[in-house]
Coordinates of C-alpha atoms and ligand atoms in Angstrom, one line a residue:
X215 CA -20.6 20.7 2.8
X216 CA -18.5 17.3 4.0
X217 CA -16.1 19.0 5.9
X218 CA -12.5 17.4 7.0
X219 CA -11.1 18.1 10.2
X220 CA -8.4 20.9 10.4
X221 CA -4.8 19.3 9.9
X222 CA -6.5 16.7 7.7
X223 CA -3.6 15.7 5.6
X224 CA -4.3 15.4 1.6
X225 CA -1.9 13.1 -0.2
X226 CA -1.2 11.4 -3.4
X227 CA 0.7 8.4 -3.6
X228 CA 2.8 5.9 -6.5
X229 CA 5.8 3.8 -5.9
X230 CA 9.3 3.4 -7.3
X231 CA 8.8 0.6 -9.9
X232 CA 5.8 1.5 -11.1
X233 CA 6.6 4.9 -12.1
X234 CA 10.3 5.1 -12.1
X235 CA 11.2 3.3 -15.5
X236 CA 15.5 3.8 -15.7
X237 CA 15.4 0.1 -14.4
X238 CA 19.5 -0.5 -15.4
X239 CA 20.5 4.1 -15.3
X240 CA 23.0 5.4 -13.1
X241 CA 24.2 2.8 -11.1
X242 CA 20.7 1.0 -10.6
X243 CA 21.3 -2.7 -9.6
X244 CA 18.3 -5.2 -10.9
X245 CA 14.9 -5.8 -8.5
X246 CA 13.3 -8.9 -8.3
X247 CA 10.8 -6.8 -10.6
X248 CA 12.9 -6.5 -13.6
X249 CA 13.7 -10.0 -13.0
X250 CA 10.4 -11.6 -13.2
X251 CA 8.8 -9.4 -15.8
X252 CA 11.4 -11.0 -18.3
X253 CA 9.7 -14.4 -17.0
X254 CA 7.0 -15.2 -20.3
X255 CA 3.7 -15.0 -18.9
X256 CA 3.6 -13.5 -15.5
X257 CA 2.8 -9.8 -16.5
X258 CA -0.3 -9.4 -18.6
X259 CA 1.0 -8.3 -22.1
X260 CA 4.4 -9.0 -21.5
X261 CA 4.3 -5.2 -19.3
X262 CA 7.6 -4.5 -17.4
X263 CA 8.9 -0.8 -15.6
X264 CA 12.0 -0.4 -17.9
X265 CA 10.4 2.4 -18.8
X266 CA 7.5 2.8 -17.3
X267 CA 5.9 6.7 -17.1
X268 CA 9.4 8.0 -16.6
X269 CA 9.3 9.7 -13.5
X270 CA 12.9 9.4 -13.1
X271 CA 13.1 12.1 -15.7
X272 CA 10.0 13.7 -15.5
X273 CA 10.1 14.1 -11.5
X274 CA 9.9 18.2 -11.8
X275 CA 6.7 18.0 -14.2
X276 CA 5.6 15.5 -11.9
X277 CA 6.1 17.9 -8.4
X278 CA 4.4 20.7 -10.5
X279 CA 1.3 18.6 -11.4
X280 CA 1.2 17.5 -7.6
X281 CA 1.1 20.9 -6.6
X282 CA -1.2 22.6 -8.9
X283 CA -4.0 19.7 -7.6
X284 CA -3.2 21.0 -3.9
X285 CA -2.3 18.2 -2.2
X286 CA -0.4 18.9 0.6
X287 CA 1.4 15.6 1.3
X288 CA 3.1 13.3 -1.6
X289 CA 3.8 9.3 -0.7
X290 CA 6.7 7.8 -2.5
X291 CA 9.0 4.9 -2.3
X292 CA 12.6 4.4 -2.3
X293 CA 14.0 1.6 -4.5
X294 CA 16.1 -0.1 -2.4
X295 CA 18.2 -1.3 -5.5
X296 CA 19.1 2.1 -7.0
X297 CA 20.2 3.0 -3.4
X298 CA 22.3 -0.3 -2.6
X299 CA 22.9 -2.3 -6.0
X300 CA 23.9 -5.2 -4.3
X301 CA 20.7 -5.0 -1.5
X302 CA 24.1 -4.4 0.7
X303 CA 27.5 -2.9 1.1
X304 CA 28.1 -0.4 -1.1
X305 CA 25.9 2.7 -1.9
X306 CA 25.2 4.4 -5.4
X307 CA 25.5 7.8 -5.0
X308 CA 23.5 8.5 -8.1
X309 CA 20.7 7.0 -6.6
X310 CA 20.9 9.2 -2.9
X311 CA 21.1 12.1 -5.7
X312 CA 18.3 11.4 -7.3
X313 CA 15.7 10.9 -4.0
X314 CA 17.8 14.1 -2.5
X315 CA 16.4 16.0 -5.5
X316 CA 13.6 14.8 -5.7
X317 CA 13.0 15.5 -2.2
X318 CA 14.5 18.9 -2.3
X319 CA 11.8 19.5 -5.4
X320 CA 8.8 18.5 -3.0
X321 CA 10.1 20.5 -0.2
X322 CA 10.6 24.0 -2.8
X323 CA 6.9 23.3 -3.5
X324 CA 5.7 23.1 -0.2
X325 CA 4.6 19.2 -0.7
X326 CA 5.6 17.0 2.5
X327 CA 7.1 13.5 1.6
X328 CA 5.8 10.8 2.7
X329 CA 8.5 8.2 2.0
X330 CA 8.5 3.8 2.0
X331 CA 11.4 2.2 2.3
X332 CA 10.1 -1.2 0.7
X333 CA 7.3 -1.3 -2.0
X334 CA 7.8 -4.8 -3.6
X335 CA 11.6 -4.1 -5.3
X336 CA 13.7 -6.0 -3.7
X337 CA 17.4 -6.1 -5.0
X338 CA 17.6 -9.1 -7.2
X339 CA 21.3 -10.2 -5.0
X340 CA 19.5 -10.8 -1.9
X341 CA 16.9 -13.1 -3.7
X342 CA 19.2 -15.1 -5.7
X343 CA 21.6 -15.4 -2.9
X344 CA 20.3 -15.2 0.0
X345 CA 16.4 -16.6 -0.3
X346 CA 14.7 -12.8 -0.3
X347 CA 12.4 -12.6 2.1
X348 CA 13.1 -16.2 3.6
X349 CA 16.0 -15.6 5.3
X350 CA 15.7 -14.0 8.6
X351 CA 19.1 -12.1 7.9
X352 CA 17.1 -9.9 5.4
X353 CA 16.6 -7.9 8.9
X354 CA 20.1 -7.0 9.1
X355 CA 20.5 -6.2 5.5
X356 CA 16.9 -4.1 5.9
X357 CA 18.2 -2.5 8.5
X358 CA 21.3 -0.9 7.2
X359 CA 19.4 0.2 3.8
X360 CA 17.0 2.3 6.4
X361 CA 20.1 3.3 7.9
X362 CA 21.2 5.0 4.7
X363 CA 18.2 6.3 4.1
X364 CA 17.4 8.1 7.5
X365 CA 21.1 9.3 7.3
X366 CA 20.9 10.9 4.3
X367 CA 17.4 12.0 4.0
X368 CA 16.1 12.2 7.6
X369 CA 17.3 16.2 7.8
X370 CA 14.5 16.3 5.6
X371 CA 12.0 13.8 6.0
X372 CA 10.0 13.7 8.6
X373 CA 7.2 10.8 7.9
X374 CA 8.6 7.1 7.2
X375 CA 6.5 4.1 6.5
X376 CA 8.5 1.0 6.7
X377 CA 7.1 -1.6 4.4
X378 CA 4.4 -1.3 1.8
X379 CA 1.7 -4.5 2.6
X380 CA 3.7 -7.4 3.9
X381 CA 0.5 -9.4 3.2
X382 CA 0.9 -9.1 -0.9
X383 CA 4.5 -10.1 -0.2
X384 CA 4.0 -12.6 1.6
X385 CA 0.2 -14.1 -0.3
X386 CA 1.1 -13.1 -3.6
X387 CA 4.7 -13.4 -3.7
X388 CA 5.3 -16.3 -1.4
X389 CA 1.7 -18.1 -0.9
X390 CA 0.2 -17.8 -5.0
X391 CA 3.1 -17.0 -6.7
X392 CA 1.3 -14.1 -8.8
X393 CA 3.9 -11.6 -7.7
X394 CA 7.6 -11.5 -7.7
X395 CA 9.5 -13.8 -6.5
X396 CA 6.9 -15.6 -7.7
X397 CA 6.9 -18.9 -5.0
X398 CA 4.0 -21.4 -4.1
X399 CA 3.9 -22.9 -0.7
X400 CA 1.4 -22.9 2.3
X401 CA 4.3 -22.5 4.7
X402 CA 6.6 -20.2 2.9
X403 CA 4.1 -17.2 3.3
X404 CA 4.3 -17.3 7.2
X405 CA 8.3 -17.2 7.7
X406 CA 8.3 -14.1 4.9
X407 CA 5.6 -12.3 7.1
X408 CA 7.6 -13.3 10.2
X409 CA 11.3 -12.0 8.3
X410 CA 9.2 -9.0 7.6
X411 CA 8.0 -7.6 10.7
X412 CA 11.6 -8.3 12.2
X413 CA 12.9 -6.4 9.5
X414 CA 10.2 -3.4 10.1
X415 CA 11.2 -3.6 14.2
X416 CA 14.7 -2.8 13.5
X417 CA 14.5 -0.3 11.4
X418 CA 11.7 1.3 13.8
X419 CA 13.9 0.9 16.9
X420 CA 17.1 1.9 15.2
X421 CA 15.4 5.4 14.2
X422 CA 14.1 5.9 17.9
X423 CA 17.7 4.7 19.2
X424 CA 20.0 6.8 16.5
X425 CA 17.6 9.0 14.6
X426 CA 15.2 10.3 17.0
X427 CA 16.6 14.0 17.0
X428 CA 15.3 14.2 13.9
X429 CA 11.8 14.5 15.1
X430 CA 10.1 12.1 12.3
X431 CA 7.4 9.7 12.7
X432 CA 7.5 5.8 11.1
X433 CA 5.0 3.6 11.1
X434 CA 3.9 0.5 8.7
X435 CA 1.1 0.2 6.2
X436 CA -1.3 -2.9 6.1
X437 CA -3.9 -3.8 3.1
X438 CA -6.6 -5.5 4.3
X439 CA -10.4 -5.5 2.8
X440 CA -13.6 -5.3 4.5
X441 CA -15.0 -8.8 6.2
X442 CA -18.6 -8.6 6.3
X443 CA -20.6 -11.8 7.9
X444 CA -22.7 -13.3 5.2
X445 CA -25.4 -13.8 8.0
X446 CA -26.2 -13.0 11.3
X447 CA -25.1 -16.7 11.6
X448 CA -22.7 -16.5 14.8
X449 CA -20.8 -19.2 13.0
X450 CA -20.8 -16.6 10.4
X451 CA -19.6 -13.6 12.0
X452 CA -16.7 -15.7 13.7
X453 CA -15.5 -16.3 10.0
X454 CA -15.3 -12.4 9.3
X455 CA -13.8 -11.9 12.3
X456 CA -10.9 -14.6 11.5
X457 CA -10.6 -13.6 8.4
X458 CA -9.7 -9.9 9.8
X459 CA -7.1 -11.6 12.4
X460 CA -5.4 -13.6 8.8
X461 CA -5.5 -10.5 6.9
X462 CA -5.0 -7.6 9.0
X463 CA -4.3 -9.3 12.5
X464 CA -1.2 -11.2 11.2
X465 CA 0.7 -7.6 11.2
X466 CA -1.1 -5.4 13.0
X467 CA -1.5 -7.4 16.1
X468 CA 2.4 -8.3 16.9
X469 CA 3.4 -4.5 16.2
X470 CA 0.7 -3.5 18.7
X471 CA 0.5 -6.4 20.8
X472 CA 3.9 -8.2 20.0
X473 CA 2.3 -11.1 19.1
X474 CA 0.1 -13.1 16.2
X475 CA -3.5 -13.7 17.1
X476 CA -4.2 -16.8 18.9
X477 CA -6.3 -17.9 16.3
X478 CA -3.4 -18.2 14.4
X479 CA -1.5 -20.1 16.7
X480 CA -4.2 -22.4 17.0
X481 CA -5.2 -23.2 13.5
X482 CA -1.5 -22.6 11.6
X483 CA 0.6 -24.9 14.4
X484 CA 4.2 -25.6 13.8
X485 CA 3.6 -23.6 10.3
X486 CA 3.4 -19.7 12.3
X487 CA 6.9 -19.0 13.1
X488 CA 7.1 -17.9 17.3
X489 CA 9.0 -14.7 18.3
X490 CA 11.2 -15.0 21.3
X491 CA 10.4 -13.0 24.5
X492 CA 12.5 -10.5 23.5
X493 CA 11.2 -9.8 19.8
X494 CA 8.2 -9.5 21.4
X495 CA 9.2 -6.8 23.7
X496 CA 10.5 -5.0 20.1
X497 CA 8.1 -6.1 18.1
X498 CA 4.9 -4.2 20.4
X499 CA 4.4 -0.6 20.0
X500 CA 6.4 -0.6 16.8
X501 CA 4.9 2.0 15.1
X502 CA 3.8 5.6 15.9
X503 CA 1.0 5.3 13.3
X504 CA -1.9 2.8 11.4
X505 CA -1.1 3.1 7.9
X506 CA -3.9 1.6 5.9
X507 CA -4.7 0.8 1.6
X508 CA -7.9 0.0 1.5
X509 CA -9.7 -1.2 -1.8
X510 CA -13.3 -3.3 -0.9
X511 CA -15.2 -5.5 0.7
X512 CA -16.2 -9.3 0.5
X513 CA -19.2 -11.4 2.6
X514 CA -17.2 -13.9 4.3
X515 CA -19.4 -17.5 5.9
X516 CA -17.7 -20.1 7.4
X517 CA -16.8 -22.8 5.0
X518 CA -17.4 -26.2 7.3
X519 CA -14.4 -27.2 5.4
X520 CA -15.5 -26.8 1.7
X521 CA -13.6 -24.2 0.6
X522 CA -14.5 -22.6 -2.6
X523 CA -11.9 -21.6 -4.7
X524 CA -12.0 -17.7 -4.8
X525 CA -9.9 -15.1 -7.7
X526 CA -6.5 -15.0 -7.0
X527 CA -6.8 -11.5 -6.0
X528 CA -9.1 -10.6 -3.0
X529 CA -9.3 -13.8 -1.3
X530 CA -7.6 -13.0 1.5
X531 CA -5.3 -15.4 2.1
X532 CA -4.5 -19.0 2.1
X533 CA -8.7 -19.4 2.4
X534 CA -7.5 -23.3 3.5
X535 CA -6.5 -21.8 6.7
X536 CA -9.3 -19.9 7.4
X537 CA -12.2 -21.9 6.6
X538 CA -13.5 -19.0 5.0
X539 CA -15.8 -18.6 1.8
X540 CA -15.7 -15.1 0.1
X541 CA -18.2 -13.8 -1.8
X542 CA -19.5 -10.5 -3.7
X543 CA -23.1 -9.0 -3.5
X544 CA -24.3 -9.3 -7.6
X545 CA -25.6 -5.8 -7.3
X546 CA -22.0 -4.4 -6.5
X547 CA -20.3 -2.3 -8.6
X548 CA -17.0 -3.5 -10.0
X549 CA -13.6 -1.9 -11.0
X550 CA -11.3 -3.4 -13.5
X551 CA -9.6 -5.1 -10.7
X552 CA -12.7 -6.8 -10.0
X553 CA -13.1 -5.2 -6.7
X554 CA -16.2 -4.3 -5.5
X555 CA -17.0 -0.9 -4.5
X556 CA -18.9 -1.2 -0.8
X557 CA -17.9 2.8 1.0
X558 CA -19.4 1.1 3.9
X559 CA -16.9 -1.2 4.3
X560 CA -14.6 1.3 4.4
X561 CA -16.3 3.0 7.6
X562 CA -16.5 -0.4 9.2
X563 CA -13.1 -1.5 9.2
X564 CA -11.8 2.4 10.4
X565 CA -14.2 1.3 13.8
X566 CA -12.9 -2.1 13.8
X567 CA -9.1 -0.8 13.7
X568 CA -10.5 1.8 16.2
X569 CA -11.3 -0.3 18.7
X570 CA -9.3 -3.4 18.2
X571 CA -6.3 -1.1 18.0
X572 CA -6.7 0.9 21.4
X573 CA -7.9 4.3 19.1
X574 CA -4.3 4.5 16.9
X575 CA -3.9 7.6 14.4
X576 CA -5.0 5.8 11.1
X577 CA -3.7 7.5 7.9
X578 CA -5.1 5.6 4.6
X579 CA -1.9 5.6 2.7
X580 CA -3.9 4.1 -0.6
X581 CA -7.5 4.0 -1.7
X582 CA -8.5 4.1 -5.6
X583 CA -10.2 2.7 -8.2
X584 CA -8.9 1.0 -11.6
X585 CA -11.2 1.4 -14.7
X586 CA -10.3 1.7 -18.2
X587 CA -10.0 5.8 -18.8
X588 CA -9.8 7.5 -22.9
X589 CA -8.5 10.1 -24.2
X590 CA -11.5 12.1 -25.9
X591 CA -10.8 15.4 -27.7
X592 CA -7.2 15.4 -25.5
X593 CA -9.8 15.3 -22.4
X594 CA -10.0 12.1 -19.6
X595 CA -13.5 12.5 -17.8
X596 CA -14.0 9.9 -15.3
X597 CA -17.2 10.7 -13.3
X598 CA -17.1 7.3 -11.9
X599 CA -14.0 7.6 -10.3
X600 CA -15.2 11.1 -8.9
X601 CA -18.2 8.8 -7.6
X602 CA -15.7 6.2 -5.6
X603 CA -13.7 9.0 -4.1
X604 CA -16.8 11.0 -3.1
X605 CA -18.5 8.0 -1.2
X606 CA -15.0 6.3 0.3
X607 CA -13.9 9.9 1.8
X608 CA -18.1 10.1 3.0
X609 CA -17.7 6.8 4.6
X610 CA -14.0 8.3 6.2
X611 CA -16.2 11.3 7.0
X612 CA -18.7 9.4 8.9
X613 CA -15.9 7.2 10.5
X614 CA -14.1 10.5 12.3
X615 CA -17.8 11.7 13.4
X616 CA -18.1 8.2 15.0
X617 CA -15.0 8.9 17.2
X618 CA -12.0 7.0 14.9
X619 CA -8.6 9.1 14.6
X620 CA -8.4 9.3 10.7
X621 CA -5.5 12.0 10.0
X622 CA -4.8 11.7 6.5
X623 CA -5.6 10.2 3.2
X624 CA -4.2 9.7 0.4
X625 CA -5.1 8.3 -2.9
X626 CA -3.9 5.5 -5.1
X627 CA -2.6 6.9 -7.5
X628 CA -1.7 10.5 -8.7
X629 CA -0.6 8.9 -12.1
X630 CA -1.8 5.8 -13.9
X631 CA 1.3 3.3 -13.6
X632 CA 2.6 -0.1 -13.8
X633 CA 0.0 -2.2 -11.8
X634 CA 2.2 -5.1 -11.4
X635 CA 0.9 -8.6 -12.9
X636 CA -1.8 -6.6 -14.5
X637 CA 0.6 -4.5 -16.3
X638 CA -0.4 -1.3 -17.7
X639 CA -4.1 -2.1 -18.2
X640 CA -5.6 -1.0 -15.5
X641 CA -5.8 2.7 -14.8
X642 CA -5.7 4.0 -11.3
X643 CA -4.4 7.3 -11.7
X644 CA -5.8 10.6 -10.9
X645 CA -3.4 11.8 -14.0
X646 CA -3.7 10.1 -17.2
X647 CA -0.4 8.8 -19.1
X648 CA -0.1 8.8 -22.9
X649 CA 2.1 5.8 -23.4
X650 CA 3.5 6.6 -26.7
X651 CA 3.9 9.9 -25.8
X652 CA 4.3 9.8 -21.9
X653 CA 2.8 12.8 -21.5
X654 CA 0.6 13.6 -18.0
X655 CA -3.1 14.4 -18.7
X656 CA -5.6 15.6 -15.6
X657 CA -8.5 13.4 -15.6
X658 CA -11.4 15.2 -14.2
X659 CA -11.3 13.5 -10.9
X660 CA -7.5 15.6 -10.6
X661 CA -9.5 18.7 -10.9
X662 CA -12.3 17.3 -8.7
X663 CA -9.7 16.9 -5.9
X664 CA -8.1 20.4 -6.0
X665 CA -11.6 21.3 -5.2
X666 CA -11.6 19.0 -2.1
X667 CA -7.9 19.7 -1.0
X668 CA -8.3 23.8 -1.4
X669 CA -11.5 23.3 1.0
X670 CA -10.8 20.5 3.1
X671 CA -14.1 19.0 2.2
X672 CA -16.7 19.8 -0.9
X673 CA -20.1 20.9 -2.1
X674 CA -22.6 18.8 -1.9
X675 CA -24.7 19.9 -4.8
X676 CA -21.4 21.3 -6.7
X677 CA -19.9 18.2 -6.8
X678 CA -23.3 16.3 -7.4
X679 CA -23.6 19.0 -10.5
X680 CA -20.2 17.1 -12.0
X681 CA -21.7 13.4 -11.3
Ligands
LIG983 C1 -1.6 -2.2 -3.7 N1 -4.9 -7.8 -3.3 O1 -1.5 -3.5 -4.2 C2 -0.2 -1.6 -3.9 O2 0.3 -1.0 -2.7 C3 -0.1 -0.7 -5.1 O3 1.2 -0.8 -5.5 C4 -1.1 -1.2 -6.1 O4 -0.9 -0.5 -7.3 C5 -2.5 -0.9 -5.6 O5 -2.7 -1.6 -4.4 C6 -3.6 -1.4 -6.5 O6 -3.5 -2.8 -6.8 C7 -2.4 -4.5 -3.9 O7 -4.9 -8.8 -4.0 C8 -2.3 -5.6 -4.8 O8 -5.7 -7.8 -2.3 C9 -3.2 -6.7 -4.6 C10 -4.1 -6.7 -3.5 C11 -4.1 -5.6 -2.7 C12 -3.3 -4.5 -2.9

């Protein structure tokens, strides 16, 4: 039996645009989302969330299905433009209704939300006018949508993550251009990082200053891959270790340290924006929790300045300021995403958070994998996916034995959903959608994890029986 510790929190997670679809319904003002899937040639297959698996609609069906596969916790986010239109001012009450609802549905159920303020849908206004990201009065403006939000919600919601991966809005959106708002620049991906950790400190500090009777907890979630020296080269474990401190490090250590990490400073110069004493005194202790999506593992060497040019997804950065060179082990499985499946990875960075980050409570808000799943004879069987789950919560198992404070888990995704510039391709979910027909099939991994949620743990030899 791998057992979980008692308290072990089970969750499922998705977020707004990529399952909401009623892009323009009820008072919904445009995200930078809508606005560059109508861009030719930036989503695979010309995908967009107008629709998307209709949540919006469906969100009763949807509480029912979370339920029935026993997870305990559900992780959701907020779309910032069907609350505030505008990105400011005025708020749609339609949208309130539909979270409180929503919420209210989870809560009748006996399903804890887990709720994001920001995952990737900005309201188009603040881009067009007012630079997105770029413009270090998007603190304010983040501020008083968290406002709403912890006014109207907070009697009921007690866990709050701030912002879904800075890093992919900063890299992709701001450093590669691959995601909305779609910008190149080698400079542009530092001041968005440095807007958004501003933006997370206020809303943080304004909950413990106005909202802490409430009793909640709000903390920020980080991507970051595995590192793993391609040699016992020191040279070589200085480059994993960097790249860490660029991926990882760039958030993590100013909300527990208040600071970037001086390799940073040393290698980015007048490019890394510097907080003032003050935000620094904000910025540090930030966060009552480490949230954490975690997907795989790459070698990293030190590149002596030859940098090879890596995929656009998984490179970890703006490689240029790293001197880092990322590679893949041949014999490594791959998912559709082309990332690797290493569950050791996974253990190592839960010890390397553990110790760089003086023992914090780590919950791993995502962890999936994307393959192509089919219908056959109205069944989805996806072993493999059992497979990945099985050896990522092993290597979570063996990280809480080894002393780290893993609380919770959830997995990317309960439903298969709009996976942004891939579009609809890749499948993630745990719940297959019919796209014609929209309708919410179990995939055999769902039923695999009602095992593991009812007992906290599984079978060895059951669940090696359904491999
Ligand atoms: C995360 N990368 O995105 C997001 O939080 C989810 O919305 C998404 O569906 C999921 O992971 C799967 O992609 C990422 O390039 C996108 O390293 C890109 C990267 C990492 C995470």
């Amino acid at each position: 039996m791998t057992k979980f510790p008692e308290g072990f929190v089970w969750g499922s997670a998705t977020s707004s645009y990529q399952i909401e679809g009623a892009h323009n319904l009820d008072g919904k003002g445009p995200s930078i989302w809508d606005a560059f899937c109508t861009i030719p040639n930036r989503v695979a297959n010309g995908d967009n969330g107008n629709i998307a698996i209709d949540h919006y609609h469906k969100y009763k069906e949807d509480v029912a299905l979370i339920k029935s596969q026993g997870f305990s916790a559900y992780r959701f986010s907020i779309s910032w433009p069907r609350i505030m239109p505008e990105g400011r001012g005025k708020v749609n009450e339609a949208g309130i209704q539909f979270y409180s609802d929503l919420i209210d549905e989870l809560l009748a159920n006996g399903i804890t939300p887990w709720i994001t303020l920001y995952h990737w849908d900005l309201p188009l206004a603040l881009q067009s006018e007012n630079d997105g990201w770029l413009n270090p009065s998007i603190a304010d403006d983040f501020e008083a949508y968290a406002k709403v939000c912890f006014e109207r919600f907070g009697d009921r919601v007690k866990h709050w993550i701030t912002l879904n991966e800075p890093w992919v809005v900063s890299i992709l959106g701001y450093g590669q251009g691959v995601f909305a708002p779609g910008r190149v620049s080698n400079s542009e991906p530092y001041q968005a990082a440095h807007n958004l950790i501003l933006a997370h400190t206020k809303a943080y500090r304004l909950y413990q200053s106005e909202f802490s009777h409430q009793g909640g907890t709000v903390g920020i979630t980080n991507n970051c891959d595995w590192r793993e020296p391609l040699t016992d080269k020191q040279e070589d474990k200085d480059a994993a270790e960097r790249a860490l401190l660029f991926f990882l490090g760039w958030f993590a250590d100013p909300v527990y340290f208040g600071d970037y990490p001086q390799v940073m400073k040393e290698r980015l110069g007048e490019r890394l924006p510097v907080f003032t004493e003050e935000e620094k005194e904000l910025i540090k202790g930030s966060t009552d929790f480490f949230g954490l999506n975690h997907y795989t593992t790459m070698f990293a060497e030190d590149s002596h300045g030859k940098l090879v040019k890596g995929s656009v997804y998984g490179n970890g950065g703006l490689s240029e300021d790293q001197d880092v060179n990322l590679s893949q082990d041949s014999t490594w499985e791959l998912t559709s995403m082309n990332w690797a499946v290493v569950p050791w990875g996974c253990r190592k960075l839960l010890e390397w958070i553990h110790n760089r980050y003086n023992g914090a409570d780590i919950y791993i808000t995502e962890n999936g994998f994307a393959c192509n799943d089919e219908i056959v004879d109205g069944k989805v069987e996806d072993p493999y996916r059992i497979k990945f789950y099985k050896s990522y919560l092993q290597a979570c198992n063996e990280a809480i034995e080894n002393g780290v404070n893993l609380k919770g888990y959830f997995a990317w995704s309960l439903f298969d959903n709009f996976e942004w510039a891939s579009g609809y391709r890749p499948r993630f979910g745990l719940n297959f959608i019919n796209y014609e027909t929209l309708e919410r099939i179990p995939k055999s991994s769902a039923l695999w994890f009602k095992e593991v949620t009812s007992n906290n743990g599984w079978e060895v030899e059951k669940h090696e029986e359904l491999v």
